[in-house]
Coordinates of C-alpha atoms and ligand atoms in Angstrom, one line a residue:
M1 CA 176.8 81.9 89.4
E2 CA 176.0 82.7 93.3
L3 CA 177.9 81.0 96.7
N4 CA 175.3 82.5 99.0
D5 CA 175.7 80.9 102.6
K6 CA 178.2 77.8 101.2
V7 CA 181.2 77.0 102.7
A8 CA 184.4 76.4 100.8
I9 CA 188.0 74.7 102.2
V10 CA 190.7 76.0 99.8
T11 CA 194.1 74.6 100.4
G12 CA 197.1 76.5 100.0
A13 CA 194.5 79.5 99.7
A14 CA 197.7 81.8 101.5
S15 CA 198.6 83.0 98.2
G16 CA 198.8 82.5 94.3
I17 CA 195.5 81.0 92.5
G18 CA 194.5 79.5 95.7
K19 CA 194.0 83.1 97.6
A20 CA 192.2 84.3 94.1
I21 CA 190.1 81.4 94.4
A22 CA 188.9 82.4 97.5
T23 CA 188.7 85.8 96.9
R24 CA 186.3 85.2 94.4
Y25 CA 184.3 82.8 96.2
V26 CA 183.6 85.5 98.6
R27 CA 182.2 87.9 96.4
A28 CA 180.0 85.3 95.5
G29 CA 178.6 84.8 99.1
A30 CA 180.8 82.2 100.5
R31 CA 182.7 81.5 104.0
I32 CA 186.1 80.1 103.2
V33 CA 188.3 78.5 105.6
V34 CA 192.0 79.1 104.4
A35 CA 194.4 76.3 104.5
D36 CA 197.8 76.3 104.7
L37 CA 201.2 75.7 106.3
N38 CA 201.6 78.4 108.6
L39 CA 198.8 79.5 110.5
D40 CA 199.5 83.0 110.8
A41 CA 200.1 83.8 107.1
A42 CA 196.5 81.8 106.8
S43 CA 194.3 83.9 108.8
S44 CA 196.0 86.8 107.8
A45 CA 195.1 85.7 104.1
A46 CA 191.5 85.1 105.7
R47 CA 191.4 88.5 107.0
A48 CA 192.5 90.1 103.8
I49 CA 190.5 88.4 101.5
D50 CA 186.7 88.2 103.9
P51 CA 186.9 91.7 106.0
S52 CA 183.8 91.1 107.8
G53 CA 185.4 88.5 109.4
R54 CA 183.1 85.6 107.9
S55 CA 186.3 83.6 106.9
M56 CA 188.7 81.8 108.7
G57 CA 192.5 80.3 108.6
V58 CA 193.7 76.8 109.6
A59 CA 197.2 75.5 109.8
M60 CA 197.3 71.8 107.2
N61 CA 199.8 70.5 105.7
V62 CA 197.8 68.6 103.4
T63 CA 200.4 65.2 103.0
D64 CA 199.6 65.4 106.8
E65 CA 196.5 63.0 107.4
V66 CA 196.2 64.4 111.1
A67 CA 196.7 68.5 110.6
V68 CA 194.1 67.4 107.8
N69 CA 191.2 65.7 109.8
A70 CA 192.3 68.6 112.3
G71 CA 191.7 71.3 109.7
V72 CA 188.8 69.8 108.5
A73 CA 187.2 69.2 111.7
A74 CA 187.6 73.0 112.6
A75 CA 185.9 74.1 109.4
V76 CA 182.8 72.2 110.9
A77 CA 183.0 72.7 114.1
K78 CA 182.7 76.6 113.1
Y79 CA 180.2 76.4 110.1
G80 CA 178.6 73.1 111.2
K81 CA 179.4 72.2 107.0
V82 CA 181.5 71.7 103.9
D83 CA 180.2 72.4 101.1
I84 CA 183.0 73.1 98.6
L85 CA 186.4 72.0 98.5
V86 CA 189.1 73.0 96.6
S87 CA 192.2 70.7 96.4
N88 CA 194.9 73.7 95.0
A89 CA 198.0 73.1 97.3
G90 CA 201.5 72.9 95.3
I91 CA 204.7 73.3 94.3
Q92 CA 206.8 72.5 91.7
I93 CA 210.4 70.8 91.0
V94 CA 212.3 70.9 88.4
D95 CA 215.4 69.1 87.7
P96 CA 216.1 66.0 84.5
I97 CA 214.8 63.0 85.3
E98 CA 218.4 61.5 85.9
S99 CA 219.2 63.5 88.7
F100 CA 215.6 64.0 90.1
T101 CA 216.1 62.7 94.0
L102 CA 213.3 60.1 95.3
A103 CA 213.3 62.4 98.0
D104 CA 212.1 65.4 95.5
W105 CA 209.9 62.9 93.6
K106 CA 208.0 61.8 96.8
K107 CA 207.6 65.0 97.9
L108 CA 206.3 66.7 94.8
L109 CA 203.6 63.4 95.2
A110 CA 202.6 63.9 98.6
I111 CA 201.6 67.4 98.2
H112 CA 199.5 66.9 95.3
L113 CA 198.4 63.4 95.5
D114 CA 198.4 62.6 98.9
G115 CA 197.5 65.7 100.0
A116 CA 194.1 65.7 97.7
F117 CA 193.2 62.2 98.7
L118 CA 193.3 63.3 102.2
T119 CA 191.3 66.2 102.1
T120 CA 188.8 64.5 99.9
R121 CA 188.8 61.8 102.0
A122 CA 188.2 64.1 104.9
C123 CA 185.3 66.2 103.6
L124 CA 183.6 63.9 101.7
P125 CA 181.3 62.2 104.4
H126 CA 180.3 66.3 105.6
M127 CA 178.9 66.2 101.9
Y128 CA 177.3 63.2 101.8
K129 CA 175.6 64.1 105.1
A130 CA 174.0 67.1 103.4
G131 CA 173.6 65.1 99.9
S132 CA 175.1 67.9 98.3
G133 CA 179.1 68.8 97.5
S134 CA 181.6 69.8 95.0
V135 CA 185.3 68.5 94.8
I136 CA 187.8 70.9 92.9
Y137 CA 191.4 69.6 92.2
M138 CA 193.8 71.9 90.7
G139 CA 195.2 70.0 88.0
S140 CA 197.6 72.0 85.2
V141 CA 197.6 72.0 81.2
H142 CA 200.3 69.8 82.6
S143 CA 197.6 67.1 83.8
K144 CA 196.9 66.4 80.0
E145 CA 200.5 67.6 78.5
A146 CA 204.2 66.9 79.2
S147 CA 207.1 68.7 79.7
V148 CA 211.3 68.3 80.2
L149 CA 212.4 68.5 83.1
K150 CA 208.8 68.3 85.5
A151 CA 208.5 64.1 85.7
P152 CA 206.8 64.5 89.1
Y153 CA 204.2 67.3 88.4
V154 CA 203.2 65.6 85.6
T155 CA 202.9 63.1 86.9
A156 CA 200.7 64.3 89.7
K157 CA 198.6 65.9 87.6
H158 CA 197.7 63.5 85.3
G159 CA 196.5 61.2 88.5
L160 CA 194.2 64.1 89.7
I161 CA 191.8 63.5 87.0
G162 CA 192.0 59.8 87.6
L163 CA 191.2 60.5 91.4
A164 CA 188.6 63.3 90.5
K165 CA 186.3 60.3 87.9
V166 CA 186.7 58.1 91.0
V167 CA 184.6 60.8 93.4
A168 CA 182.7 61.3 90.5
K169 CA 181.7 58.2 90.1
E170 CA 182.1 57.2 94.2
G171 CA 179.6 60.8 94.6
A172 CA 177.5 60.9 92.3
A173 CA 174.8 58.7 94.6
H174 CA 175.2 61.5 97.1
G175 CA 175.3 64.7 94.8
V176 CA 178.9 65.4 95.1
R177 CA 179.9 66.4 92.0
A178 CA 184.4 66.2 91.4
N179 CA 186.1 68.4 88.3
V180 CA 189.9 69.4 87.8
I181 CA 191.3 72.7 86.6
C182 CA 193.9 73.0 84.4
P183 CA 195.8 76.1 84.0
G184 CA 198.3 77.1 81.5
F185 CA 201.3 79.3 83.1
V186 CA 200.2 81.6 85.4
R187 CA 202.3 84.2 86.8
T188 CA 202.4 83.5 90.5
P189 CA 205.1 83.0 92.9
L190 CA 205.5 78.9 92.2
V191 CA 206.1 80.6 88.5
E192 CA 208.5 83.1 89.1
K193 CA 210.7 80.8 90.8
Q194 CA 210.5 78.1 87.9
I195 CA 212.2 81.2 85.8
P196 CA 215.4 81.3 87.0
E197 CA 215.9 77.9 87.4
Q198 CA 214.8 76.4 84.2
A199 CA 217.0 79.2 82.6
K200 CA 219.9 77.7 84.3
E201 CA 218.5 74.6 83.5
L202 CA 218.0 75.0 79.6
G203 CA 221.0 77.4 79.3
I204 CA 219.2 80.0 77.7
S205 CA 217.8 83.9 78.8
E206 CA 215.3 84.1 81.6
D207 CA 213.2 86.1 79.2
D208 CA 213.6 82.9 76.9
V209 CA 212.0 80.6 79.3
V210 CA 209.1 83.0 79.3
R211 CA 208.7 83.7 75.0
K212 CA 209.9 80.3 74.3
V213 CA 209.3 77.6 76.7
M214 CA 206.6 78.9 78.7
L215 CA 204.3 80.5 76.6
K216 CA 205.0 79.8 73.3
D217 CA 202.5 77.0 72.3
T218 CA 199.3 79.8 73.4
V219 CA 197.6 81.6 70.8
D220 CA 198.3 85.0 71.8
G221 CA 201.6 85.1 73.8
Q222 CA 200.2 85.8 77.1
F223 CA 199.8 84.2 80.2
T224 CA 196.6 82.8 82.1
T225 CA 195.1 85.2 85.5
V226 CA 194.8 83.7 88.8
D227 CA 191.1 85.9 88.1
D228 CA 190.7 83.8 85.0
V229 CA 191.7 79.9 87.1
A230 CA 189.5 82.0 89.7
E231 CA 186.1 82.0 87.4
V232 CA 186.3 78.4 86.4
A233 CA 186.6 77.5 89.7
L234 CA 183.5 79.7 90.3
L235 CA 181.8 77.6 87.5
F236 CA 182.5 73.9 89.2
A237 CA 181.6 75.2 92.4
S238 CA 178.0 76.5 91.1
F239 CA 176.9 74.7 88.8
P240 CA 173.6 73.0 89.9
T241 CA 173.4 69.4 88.8
N242 CA 175.7 66.1 88.2
A243 CA 175.7 67.1 84.6
L244 CA 179.0 68.7 85.5
T245 CA 181.3 66.0 86.8
G246 CA 184.3 64.1 86.3
Q247 CA 185.6 66.7 83.7
S248 CA 188.9 68.7 82.9
L249 CA 188.7 72.2 81.7
V250 CA 192.1 73.7 80.3
V251 CA 191.9 76.9 81.0
S252 CA 195.4 78.0 79.1
H253 CA 195.4 80.8 76.4
G254 CA 194.9 77.5 73.3
W255 CA 198.3 76.0 74.8
F256 CA 196.9 72.9 74.4
M257 CA 193.2 72.5 72.7
Q258 CA 192.0 68.8 72.8
Ligands
NAD1 P1 201.8 79.5 95.0 O1 202.9 78.8 95.1 O2 201.4 80.8 94.5 O3 201.0 79.0 95.7 C1 200.7 77.3 96.7 C2 200.2 77.6 98.0 O4 200.6 76.1 98.5 C3 201.2 78.7 99.2 O5 200.2 78.7 99.8 C4 202.0 77.6 100.3 O6 202.2 77.9 101.0 C5 201.1 75.9 99.8 N1 201.4 74.9 100.2 C6 202.4 74.4 99.3 N2 202.5 73.1 100.1 C7 202.0 73.1 100.8 C8 201.5 72.1 101.8 N3 201.8 70.7 102.0 N4 200.6 72.4 102.4 C9 199.3 72.9 102.5 N5 199.5 74.1 101.5 C10 201.1 73.9 101.1 O7 201.2 78.6 93.5 P2 200.3 78.7 92.2 O8 200.9 79.1 91.3 O9 199.2 79.7 92.9 O10 199.8 77.2 92.7 C11 198.8 76.5 93.1 C12 198.0 75.5 92.6 O11 198.1 75.4 90.9 C13 199.0 74.3 92.8 O12 198.8 73.3 92.5 C14 200.0 74.7 91.0 O13 200.3 73.3 90.7 C15 199.1 74.7 90.5 N6 199.2 75.2 89.0 C16 199.8 76.3 88.8 C17 199.9 77.0 87.9 C18 200.6 78.5 87.7 O14 201.2 78.9 86.5 N7 201.0 79.0 88.6 C19 199.6 75.9 86.3 C20 198.6 75.3 86.3 C21 198.6 74.6 87.7

């Protein structure tokens, strides 16, 4: 699977899953736009991922319409096109519904859903102009399944599947595909932060959060890795026809089987 001379914008690519996807795409021949909150972090990740200097970092808060449009415009100004969008930036906030603040609910939905919408809207005209493109949303097993303490996250991740289906239908005439990756637990900063938080909320040890909550329903008690997710992202990015569109693929060591 090759991405020679393709240009990919990956949001939240200064860390975790996004960084691994960007790294895999560079290995497959792509040029990468690392879009993240902080310009220094985005630029240094771009340099680390692609020492040849063919990739760039942009400061982009995905909830900020002006910043998203400016970041995509900067990418197009430098590379002339956008072939692939990976809408990956995300956060987690855990709390039971009865104490979830409206501010936290809105913050989480904005990053996951407004971010996906705004980045998609900014990239689609460039893909339509080229007559091809691949939009990839970072869903989760929580796009299909629920867990306690994660009301807005589960809501947002389910919502991304709806957005992907609409983009698949509207984009088809322009050769644009849209799909969702649904990982199980991956040991990134986003998950490391949750382990003590969940231990406190549930009144159990951190080891029990890992074994009895996070990995309980996997077939082998294993975490999914950033590289596992990056391989699926490469498949969705490089697939050659509209046959693979409007889909969501779970990569979770069998935690969720469909
Ligand atoms: P991470 O914390 O390692 O990386 C998230 C990145 O998103 C960070 O670089 C952060 O700066 C960036 N970000 C946060 N808010 C942003 C904003 N408003 N605008 C731009 N960038 C922003 O987390 P990760 O685990 O790599 O998560 C990446 C995606 O994968 C998220 O959408 C997450 O929900 C999803 N996911 C993670 C797991 C997991 O177990 N780690 C499982 C399923 C899905």
